[in-house]
Amino acid sequence: MEARFYEREGDTVVCRLCPHHCRIPSGKSGRCQIRTNQEGILSADGYGKIAAIALDPIEKKPLNRFFPGSNILTVGGYGCNFHCRFCQNYEISQKIGQARDYTPEDLVKIALSQVEKGNIGLAFSYNEPLISYEFVYDTAVKLREAELKTVLVSNGYIEEAPFLELLPYIDAMNIDLKSFQDSFYRSYCGGTLEPVKRSIRLAAEHCHLELTTLIIPGLNDTVEEMRAIAQWIKGISPQIPLHISRFFPRYQMMDHQPPSRKNMIALGEAAGEILDYVYWGNM
């Protein structure tokens, strides 16, 4: 399928979906690995490619204040426009692996078949869903027609125009706010902070929103940074839930230790002095 949001410059295409604005020569892919220049046409290679599918508790997304106690059918593909050195799902986000083909109608049918098990809709998670923008958009439209919910679990790294087109069909999101330091995003994720903050502000205006910060010792684990995160969130709404998740060694950061429970508690308490809803994860 031809992708959206790109420009041609001779044999090169410039992808405008996310802030990387990848310049992609013919036969090559952008950073996400699934948007490819096919002779001057940007191809959405990840369309309908599903690497993982499961019925999960909604709290696992994590979403604690969106239909609590329900389940949601969850799917993921492969690829990501970040390259986080601490990625928890690097087996599918940082590699191109095996996947099955599904249509939007296929996923709606499966989601409907799980309603009797408490399913409320479909969540795109596990890898970064927004790099498969066309498939997410088409499926979200079909889910809305079937009166099912659409949930995104995302890094929030997308340009404003495509995001605004998609948001009317999104019911809830969890966005990672990985740090409040742009240097952290540049060094450990391969991105920048400001586009994520913009996406958080936009999502808060259109759908239910919760945020997650993964705490990594020595990198983003100070009370001062947590207070700065919480104060910024409060400026949007103090009722946006914040999940403070405990890091465990993964991918390229196997030499880092998990944060202590004592520090996790201190960070949660600091955020809780500012925000209405703070939750701990992986404790």
mmCIF file of N, CA, C and O in Angstrom, residues 33 49 57 61 69 74 99 108 112 157 166 175 181 194 199 204 207 227 231 238:
data_model
loop_
_atom_site.group_PDB
_atom_site.id
_atom_site.type_symbol
_atom_site.label_atom_id
_atom_site.label_comp_id
_atom_site.label_asym_id
_atom_site.label_seq_id
_atom_site.Cartn_x
_atom_site.Cartn_y
_atom_site.Cartn_z
ATOM 1 N N GLN A 33 11.927 1.120 9.732
ATOM 2 C CA GLN A 33 12.150 -0.137 9.004
ATOM 3 C C GLN A 33 10.973 -0.599 8.153
ATOM 4 O O GLN A 33 11.104 -1.558 7.394
ATOM 5 N N LYS A 49 0.459 -6.206 8.991
ATOM 6 C CA LYS A 49 1.411 -7.193 9.490
ATOM 7 C C LYS A 49 1.337 -7.245 11.018
ATOM 8 O O LYS A 49 1.708 -6.295 11.699
ATOM 9 N N PRO A 57 -5.738 -7.721 30.051
ATOM 10 C CA PRO A 57 -6.431 -6.777 30.936
ATOM 11 C C PRO A 57 -6.101 -5.345 30.517
ATOM 12 O O PRO A 57 -4.958 -5.056 30.142
ATOM 13 N N LYS A 61 -1.966 -2.069 29.799
ATOM 14 C CA LYS A 61 -1.513 -1.200 28.708
ATOM 15 C C LYS A 61 -0.419 -0.200 29.098
ATOM 16 O O LYS A 61 0.423 0.053 28.219
ATOM 17 N N GLY A 69 -11.064 -3.095 34.884
ATOM 18 C CA GLY A 69 -11.618 -4.428 35.032
ATOM 19 C C GLY A 69 -11.992 -5.100 33.720
ATOM 20 O O GLY A 69 -12.347 -6.276 33.715
ATOM 21 N N THR A 74 -5.317 -7.020 21.974
ATOM 22 C CA THR A 74 -4.120 -6.214 21.749
ATOM 23 C C THR A 74 -3.278 -6.820 20.644
ATOM 24 O O THR A 74 -3.035 -8.030 20.628
ATOM 25 N N ALA A 99 5.373 -12.304 10.627
ATOM 26 C CA ALA A 99 4.085 -11.705 10.965
ATOM 27 C C ALA A 99 3.008 -12.314 10.079
ATOM 28 O O ALA A 99 3.283 -12.815 8.983
ATOM 29 N N VAL A 108 -11.531 -6.450 13.481
ATOM 30 C CA VAL A 108 -12.836 -6.108 14.058
ATOM 31 C C VAL A 108 -13.622 -7.383 14.354
ATOM 32 O O VAL A 108 -14.248 -7.515 15.422
ATOM 33 N N LEU A 112 -14.852 -8.490 18.068
ATOM 34 C CA LEU A 112 -16.260 -8.742 18.381
ATOM 35 C C LEU A 112 -16.457 -10.136 18.975
ATOM 36 O O LEU A 112 -17.286 -10.332 19.868
ATOM 37 N N TYR A 157 5.744 9.973 19.056
ATOM 38 C CA TYR A 157 6.645 10.661 18.137
ATOM 39 C C TYR A 157 6.033 10.691 16.739
ATOM 40 O O TYR A 157 6.305 9.849 15.888
ATOM 41 N N LEU A 166 -5.975 11.407 12.961
ATOM 42 C CA LEU A 166 -6.257 10.112 13.593
ATOM 43 C C LEU A 166 -7.021 10.245 14.903
ATOM 44 O O LEU A 166 -7.877 9.402 15.223
ATOM 45 N N ILE A 175 0.863 7.214 26.543
ATOM 46 C CA ILE A 175 2.061 7.727 25.880
ATOM 47 C C ILE A 175 3.228 7.663 26.851
ATOM 48 O O ILE A 175 3.108 8.060 28.014
ATOM 49 N N GLN A 181 14.268 15.274 29.899
ATOM 50 C CA GLN A 181 15.519 15.799 29.375
ATOM 51 C C GLN A 181 15.611 15.499 27.875
ATOM 52 O O GLN A 181 15.558 14.342 27.476
ATOM 53 N N GLU A 194 10.470 17.502 22.521
ATOM 54 C CA GLU A 194 9.373 18.434 22.259
ATOM 55 C C GLU A 194 8.223 17.833 21.447
ATOM 56 O O GLU A 194 7.050 18.090 21.750
ATOM 57 N N SER A 199 2.481 15.928 21.354
ATOM 58 C CA SER A 199 1.506 14.845 21.196
ATOM 59 C C SER A 199 0.702 14.628 22.464
ATOM 60 O O SER A 199 -0.503 14.354 22.411
ATOM 61 N N ALA A 204 -4.480 14.834 25.050
ATOM 62 C CA ALA A 204 -5.284 15.214 26.210
ATOM 63 C C ALA A 204 -6.541 15.979 25.809
ATOM 64 O O ALA A 204 -7.545 15.965 26.526
ATOM 65 N N CYS A 207 -8.879 12.585 23.765
ATOM 66 C CA CYS A 207 -9.213 11.233 24.227
ATOM 67 C C CYS A 207 -8.753 11.061 25.670
ATOM 68 O O CYS A 207 -8.084 11.928 26.235
ATOM 69 N N ARG A 227 9.454 15.724 39.812
ATOM 70 C CA ARG A 227 8.614 16.882 40.124
ATOM 71 C C ARG A 227 8.417 17.751 38.892
ATOM 72 O O ARG A 227 7.326 18.291 38.668
ATOM 73 N N GLN A 231 4.797 18.559 37.403
ATOM 74 C CA GLN A 231 4.337 19.944 37.280
ATOM 75 C C GLN A 231 3.914 20.254 35.857
ATOM 76 O O GLN A 231 2.924 20.954 35.629
ATOM 77 N N PRO A 238 -4.200 18.005 36.176
ATOM 78 C CA PRO A 238 -3.716 17.173 37.288
ATOM 79 C C PRO A 238 -4.382 15.808 37.344
ATOM 80 O O PRO A 238 -3.943 14.939 38.094
#
